[in-house]
Every structure is written in C-alpha cells, then in structure tokens.
PDB file of C-alpha atoms in Angstrom:
ATOM      1  CA  MET A   1       9.649  16.561   7.995  1.00 64.00           C
ATOM      2  CA  ARG A   2      12.876  15.114   9.256  1.00 78.00           C
ATOM      3  CA  GLN A   3      11.256  11.983  10.661  1.00 88.00           C
ATOM      4  CA  ILE A   4      10.207  10.834   7.158  1.00 93.00           C
ATOM      5  CA  GLY A   5      13.000   8.533   6.125  1.00 89.00           C
ATOM      6  CA  VAL A   6      13.787   5.664   3.841  1.00 89.00           C
ATOM      7  CA  PHE A   7      11.612   4.385   1.024  1.00 92.00           C
ATOM      8  CA  ASP A   8       9.629   1.349   2.245  1.00 93.00           C
ATOM      9  CA  HIS A   9       7.708   0.026  -0.768  1.00 95.00           C
ATOM     10  CA  ALA A  10       5.915   0.816  -3.999  1.00 96.00           C
ATOM     11  CA  SER A  11       2.496  -0.570  -4.807  1.00 96.00           C
ATOM     12  CA  VAL A  12       1.001  -1.162  -8.226  1.00 97.00           C
ATOM     13  CA  ARG A  13      -2.563  -2.015  -9.164  1.00 96.00           C
ATOM     14  CA  VAL A  14      -3.078  -4.673 -11.835  1.00 96.00           C
ATOM     15  CA  ARG A  15      -6.076  -6.538 -13.241  1.00 94.00           C
ATOM     16  CA  ALA A  16      -6.859  -9.905 -11.652  1.00 94.00           C
ATOM     17  CA  ARG A  17      -6.170 -11.709 -14.932  1.00 93.00           C
ATOM     18  CA  ASP A  18      -2.683 -10.131 -15.097  1.00 95.00           C
ATOM     19  CA  ARG A  19      -1.725 -10.691 -11.438  1.00 96.00           C
ATOM     20  CA  ASP A  20       0.258 -13.924 -11.754  1.00 96.00           C
ATOM     21  CA  ASP A  21       2.095 -12.758 -14.870  1.00 97.00           C
ATOM     22  CA  ALA A  22       2.927  -9.414 -13.216  1.00 97.00           C
ATOM     23  CA  ILE A  23       4.346 -11.139 -10.134  1.00 97.00           C
ATOM     24  CA  VAL A  24       6.366 -13.660 -12.152  1.00 97.00           C
ATOM     25  CA  GLU A  25       7.704 -10.920 -14.462  1.00 97.00           C
ATOM     26  CA  PHE A  26       8.834  -8.801 -11.515  1.00 97.00           C
ATOM     27  CA  LEU A  27      10.487 -11.755  -9.754  1.00 97.00           C
ATOM     28  CA  GLU A  28      12.286 -12.856 -12.934  1.00 97.00           C
ATOM     29  CA  LEU A  29      13.611  -9.334 -13.593  1.00 97.00           C
ATOM     30  CA  THR A  30      14.884  -8.764 -10.049  1.00 95.00           C
ATOM     31  CA  ASN A  31      16.443 -10.507  -7.081  1.00 92.00           C
ATOM     32  CA  TYR A  32      13.227 -10.034  -5.099  1.00 96.00           C
ATOM     33  CA  GLU A  33      11.484 -13.055  -3.570  1.00 96.00           C
ATOM     34  CA  PHE A  34       7.773 -13.630  -3.055  1.00 96.00           C
ATOM     35  CA  SER A  35       7.067 -12.978   0.614  1.00 94.00           C
ATOM     36  CA  MET A  36       3.343 -13.095   1.328  1.00 93.00           C
ATOM     37  CA  ALA A  37      -0.197 -12.457   0.153  1.00 95.00           C
ATOM     38  CA  VAL A  38      -3.051 -10.868   2.086  1.00 93.00           C
ATOM     39  CA  TYR A  39      -6.558 -11.718   0.911  1.00 92.00           C
ATOM     40  CA  VAL A  40      -9.414  -9.320   1.615  1.00 91.00           C
ATOM     41  CA  ASP A  41     -12.285 -11.389   0.285  1.00 89.00           C
ATOM     42  CA  ASN A  42     -15.076  -8.947   1.163  1.00 89.00           C
ATOM     43  CA  LEU A  43     -13.337  -6.273  -0.960  1.00 91.00           C
ATOM     44  CA  ASN A  44     -12.435  -8.711  -3.778  1.00 91.00           C
ATOM     45  CA  SER A  45      -8.747  -7.899  -3.286  1.00 93.00           C
ATOM     46  CA  ILE A  46      -5.384  -9.567  -2.867  1.00 94.00           C
ATOM     47  CA  THR A  47      -2.185  -7.784  -1.896  1.00 95.00           C
ATOM     48  CA  ASN A  48       1.053  -9.593  -2.814  1.00 96.00           C
ATOM     49  CA  VAL A  49       4.442  -8.657  -1.377  1.00 96.00           C
ATOM     50  CA  ALA A  50       7.873  -9.326  -2.914  1.00 96.00           C
ATOM     51  CA  ARG A  51      10.886  -8.447  -0.802  1.00 93.00           C
ATOM     52  CA  LEU A  52      14.554  -7.989  -1.475  1.00 89.00           C
ATOM     53  CA  PRO A  53      16.361 -10.342   0.937  1.00 89.00           C
ATOM     54  CA  GLY A  54      18.219  -8.459   3.634  1.00 87.00           C
ATOM     55  CA  GLU A  55      16.833  -5.077   2.565  1.00 86.00           C
ATOM     56  CA  PRO A  56      13.914  -3.058   3.893  1.00 82.00           C
ATOM     57  CA  TYR A  57      12.375  -2.401   0.462  1.00 87.00           C
ATOM     58  CA  ALA A  58       9.456  -4.234  -1.101  1.00 94.00           C
ATOM     59  CA  MET A  59       7.259  -4.269  -4.178  1.00 96.00           C
ATOM     60  CA  VAL A  60       3.538  -4.692  -3.619  1.00 97.00           C
ATOM     61  CA  ILE A  61       1.195  -5.895  -6.350  1.00 97.00           C
ATOM     62  CA  THR A  62      -2.526  -5.579  -5.637  1.00 96.00           C
ATOM     63  CA  SER A  63      -5.375  -6.830  -7.769  1.00 95.00           C
ATOM     64  CA  GLY A  64      -8.900  -8.059  -7.550  1.00 92.00           C
ATOM     65  CA  LEU A  65      -9.413 -11.747  -6.861  1.00 90.00           C
ATOM     66  CA  GLY A  66     -11.406 -12.087 -10.060  1.00 80.00           C
ATOM     67  CA  ASP A  67     -15.097 -11.596 -10.659  1.00 62.00           C
ATOM     68  CA  SER A  68     -16.682 -10.705  -7.348  1.00 54.00           C
ATOM     69  CA  ALA A  69     -19.311 -13.161  -6.210  1.00 53.00           C
ATOM     70  CA  ASP A  70     -22.029 -10.516  -5.854  1.00 58.00           C
ATOM     71  CA  GLY A  71     -21.056  -8.651  -9.024  1.00 63.00           C
ATOM     72  CA  GLN A  72     -19.910  -5.590  -7.057  1.00 73.00           C
ATOM     73  CA  GLU A  73     -16.711  -3.893  -8.125  1.00 82.00           C
ATOM     74  CA  GLY A  74     -14.068  -3.734  -5.374  1.00 89.00           C
ATOM     75  CA  PRO A  75     -11.856  -0.701  -4.681  1.00 92.00           C
ATOM     76  CA  THR A  76      -8.937  -2.108  -6.698  1.00 92.00           C
ATOM     77  CA  GLU A  77     -11.042  -2.690  -9.824  1.00 91.00           C
ATOM     78  CA  LYS A  78     -12.599   0.756  -9.399  1.00 91.00           C
ATOM     79  CA  PHE A  79      -9.141   2.313  -9.153  1.00 93.00           C
ATOM     80  CA  ILE A  80      -8.007   0.539 -12.361  1.00 93.00           C
ATOM     81  CA  ARG A  81     -11.196   1.554 -14.184  1.00 91.00           C
ATOM     82  CA  ASN A  82     -10.694   5.200 -13.157  1.00 91.00           C
ATOM     83  CA  TYR A  83      -6.903   5.528 -13.443  1.00 92.00           C
ATOM     84  CA  GLY A  84      -5.556   2.486 -15.280  1.00 93.00           C
ATOM     85  CA  ARG A  85      -2.977  -0.082 -14.240  1.00 95.00           C
ATOM     86  CA  ARG A  86      -0.173   1.833 -12.580  1.00 95.00           C
ATOM     87  CA  ILE A  87       1.633   2.777  -9.399  1.00 95.00           C
ATOM     88  CA  HIS A  88      -0.927   3.515  -6.710  1.00 96.00           C
ATOM     89  CA  HIS A  89       1.343   4.656  -3.912  1.00 97.00           C
ATOM     90  CA  LEU A  90       4.872   5.099  -2.658  1.00 96.00           C
ATOM     91  CA  ALA A  91       5.453   4.331   1.011  1.00 96.00           C
ATOM     92  CA  PHE A  92       7.954   6.077   3.241  1.00 96.00           C
ATOM     93  CA  ARG A  93       9.045   4.963   6.671  1.00 95.00           C
ATOM     94  CA  THR A  94       8.690   7.455   9.433  1.00 95.00           C
ATOM     95  CA  SER A  95       9.436   7.679  13.114  1.00 91.00           C
ATOM     96  CA  ARG A  96       6.958   9.367  15.442  1.00 93.00           C
ATOM     97  CA  ILE A  97       4.119   8.840  12.976  1.00 96.00           C
ATOM     98  CA  GLU A  98       1.573  10.770  15.038  1.00 96.00           C
ATOM     99  CA  GLU A  99       3.834  13.838  14.865  1.00 95.00           C
ATOM    100  CA  THR A 100       4.434  13.275  11.132  1.00 96.00           C
ATOM    101  CA  PHE A 101       0.697  12.939  10.465  1.00 97.00           C
ATOM    102  CA  ALA A 102      -0.171  16.079  12.452  1.00 96.00           C
ATOM    103  CA  GLY A 103       2.646  18.044  10.808  1.00 95.00           C
ATOM    104  CA  LEU A 104       1.622  17.072   7.287  1.00 96.00           C
ATOM    105  CA  LYS A 105      -2.003  17.948   8.061  1.00 96.00           C
ATOM    106  CA  ALA A 106      -0.869  21.342   9.407  1.00 96.00           C
ATOM    107  CA  GLN A 107       0.943  21.897   6.086  1.00 95.00           C
ATOM    108  CA  GLY A 108      -2.336  21.253   4.243  1.00 95.00           C
ATOM    109  CA  MET A 109      -1.946  17.617   3.222  1.00 95.00           C
ATOM    110  CA  GLU A 110      -5.224  15.713   3.126  1.00 97.00           C
ATOM    111  CA  PHE A 111      -5.549  12.023   3.887  1.00 97.00           C
ATOM    112  CA  LEU A 112      -7.766   9.176   2.713  1.00 97.00           C
ATOM    113  CA  LEU A 113      -7.989   7.852   6.277  1.00 96.00           C
ATOM    114  CA  GLU A 114      -6.785   8.456   9.784  1.00 97.00           C
ATOM    115  CA  LEU A 115      -3.837   6.508  11.197  1.00 97.00           C
ATOM    116  CA  VAL A 116      -4.465   2.747  11.344  1.00 96.00           C
ATOM    117  CA  GLY A 117      -2.598   0.148  13.367  1.00 95.00           C
ATOM    118  CA  SER A 118      -0.778   0.351  16.669  1.00 94.00           C
ATOM    119  CA  PRO A 119       2.545  -0.454  18.318  1.00 94.00           C
ATOM    120  CA  GLU A 120       0.956  -3.692  19.580  1.00 93.00           C
ATOM    121  CA  GLU A 121       0.084  -4.692  15.997  1.00 93.00           C
ATOM    122  CA  GLY A 122       3.628  -3.815  14.890  1.00 94.00           C
ATOM    123  CA  LEU A 123       2.921  -0.971  12.488  1.00 94.00           C
ATOM    124  CA  LYS A 124       0.911   2.190  12.025  1.00 96.00           C
ATOM    125  CA  GLN A 125       0.218   3.836   8.686  1.00 96.00           C
ATOM    126  CA  THR A 126      -1.949   6.133   6.562  1.00 97.00           C
ATOM    127  CA  PHE A 127      -2.565   7.133   2.939  1.00 97.00           C
ATOM    128  CA  SER A 128      -2.472  10.730   1.697  1.00 97.00           C
ATOM    129  CA  ARG A 129      -4.932  11.906  -0.904  1.00 97.00           C
ATOM    130  CA  PRO A 130      -3.455  11.603  -4.423  1.00 95.00           C
ATOM    131  CA  SER A 131      -1.039  14.321  -5.437  1.00 94.00           C
ATOM    132  CA  PRO A 132      -2.680  16.779  -7.839  1.00 92.00           C
ATOM    133  CA  HIS A 133       0.550  16.693  -9.857  1.00 93.00           C
ATOM    134  CA  THR A 134       1.198  12.936 -10.158  1.00 91.00           C
ATOM    135  CA  LEU A 135      -2.027  11.277  -8.918  1.00 90.00           C
ATOM    136  CA  ILE A 136       0.223   9.147  -6.686  1.00 94.00           C
ATOM    137  CA  VAL A 137      -0.738   8.519  -3.066  1.00 96.00           C
ATOM    138  CA  ASN A 138       1.938   8.711  -0.360  1.00 96.00           C
ATOM    139  CA  GLU A 139       1.848   6.190   2.418  1.00 96.00           C
ATOM    140  CA  TYR A 140       3.504   7.028   5.699  1.00 97.00           C
ATOM    141  CA  ILE A 141       4.344   3.989   7.806  1.00 96.00           C
ATOM    142  CA  GLN A 142       5.994   3.372  11.122  1.00 96.00           C
ATOM    143  CA  ARG A 143       7.249  -0.148  11.766  1.00 94.00           C
ATOM    144  CA  TYR A 144       7.766  -0.909  15.423  1.00 93.00           C
ATOM    145  CA  GLU A 145      10.690  -2.841  16.868  1.00 89.00           C
ATOM    146  CA  GLY A 146      10.109  -6.582  16.918  1.00 82.00           C
ATOM    147  CA  PHE A 147       7.472  -6.676  14.153  1.00 85.00           C
ATOM    148  CA  GLU A 148       8.309  -9.713  12.015  1.00 77.00           C
ATOM    149  CA  GLY A 149       5.739  -9.296   9.255  1.00 76.00           C
ATOM    150  CA  PHE A 150       5.283  -6.784   6.494  1.00 84.00           C
ATOM    151  CA  PHE A 151       1.549  -5.972   6.770  1.00 87.00           C
ATOM    152  CA  THR A 152      -1.367  -6.990   8.952  1.00 89.00           C
ATOM    153  CA  LYS A 153      -4.671  -8.089   7.468  1.00 89.00           C
ATOM    154  CA  SER A 154      -6.568  -5.432   9.405  1.00 91.00           C
ATOM    155  CA  ASN A 155      -4.344  -2.621   8.076  1.00 90.00           C
ATOM    156  CA  VAL A 156      -4.493  -3.930   4.497  1.00 91.00           C
ATOM    157  CA  THR A 157      -8.292  -4.088   4.737  1.00 90.00           C
ATOM    158  CA  LEU A 158      -8.581  -0.491   5.986  1.00 91.00           C
ATOM    159  CA  LEU A 159      -6.108   0.827   3.410  1.00 92.00           C
ATOM    160  CA  THR A 160      -7.888  -1.042   0.601  1.00 90.00           C
ATOM    161  CA  GLU A 161     -11.205   0.466   1.723  1.00 91.00           C
ATOM    162  CA  ALA A 162      -9.578   3.914   1.664  1.00 91.00           C
ATOM    163  CA  THR A 163      -8.665   3.430  -2.003  1.00 89.00           C
ATOM    164  CA  ALA A 164     -12.379   3.654  -2.789  1.00 86.00           C
ATOM    165  CA  ARG A 165     -12.314   7.275  -1.575  1.00 88.00           C
ATOM    166  CA  GLN A 166     -10.042   8.443  -4.386  1.00 86.00           C
TER     167      GLN A 166
END
C-alpha cells in the first residue's frame, strides 16, 4: 500500500506502579519531551505521549491509573496480564485512510475496530488485530492538515476499548 508512509509512534503498555519510572527513564535516555496525557477514567487508563521536538515521531506509554475504583480490570491491565509489559502497537501514517483500510481488509487483514475520528477532529485511525507472528498490533493513522494535537480523548477511549478485544 503506497499510501502507508512514515512511522508515527510506538506504544508500550506498563503497570500503573511503573508508569512514572518508565516515563522518566525514557525521557532521560532520549531527547524526547513529555507532551501530554489523556486520562480515560472509566477504563482505568492513562495514555502519555513523549515527542521529539521538530519531528513527527512519538513514544506512547499507556498504563492503568492504579487500582480501579470498582475492582474491575481495565483493558490495559488485562493486556499486561495476558501478554506482559511490552510494545502494544506500531503506528504508521497514511494518506487516504479509507482506501488504506479497505485495501488492507481486501488483503485479509482483520481489525479490532472500524475507523475512528474524522477530518473535523483532526485525525482518523484504526488498530489491526495482532500479528500472528509478532503479536504486535499495527495502527494506521491519518493526521489532517491543521491538527495541532497528537490524539483526541474520544479516539484514545475507542482505541483503548478495542484493546480489550485482543
């Protein structure tokens, strides 16, 4: 698929108790800077973004917020319990994401969710099912001109929910 282009970000899953240390370690070992955090309280999840100034690449560190208030395990904790602390997905920028999505489906790729987001929100993205060879999910993302952020809360919420379907 020619419209799949540059690497956008990698995302790791860590335990809530290791989150701060993981972020600090990554920042101290690189020239990346902490950019933002997106809390999804109802899923007991926080997604943290570190960006390399002036570059399109990012590192994303997602964890639970801690013990969930109702004692229910969120998708991030479930992922760690099932697969361990590790890379969850690699994200690739794409143009014409609807065409990319349809083309990958036609080639047999399965997805954890349909496309989420819109040009008005600034981005549109999806998660593939984990590779049978690496267990890594691919994210395909289109960032629209003029979008200043990195993620939207609504997209992060839907993608976090999709993690529970692994």
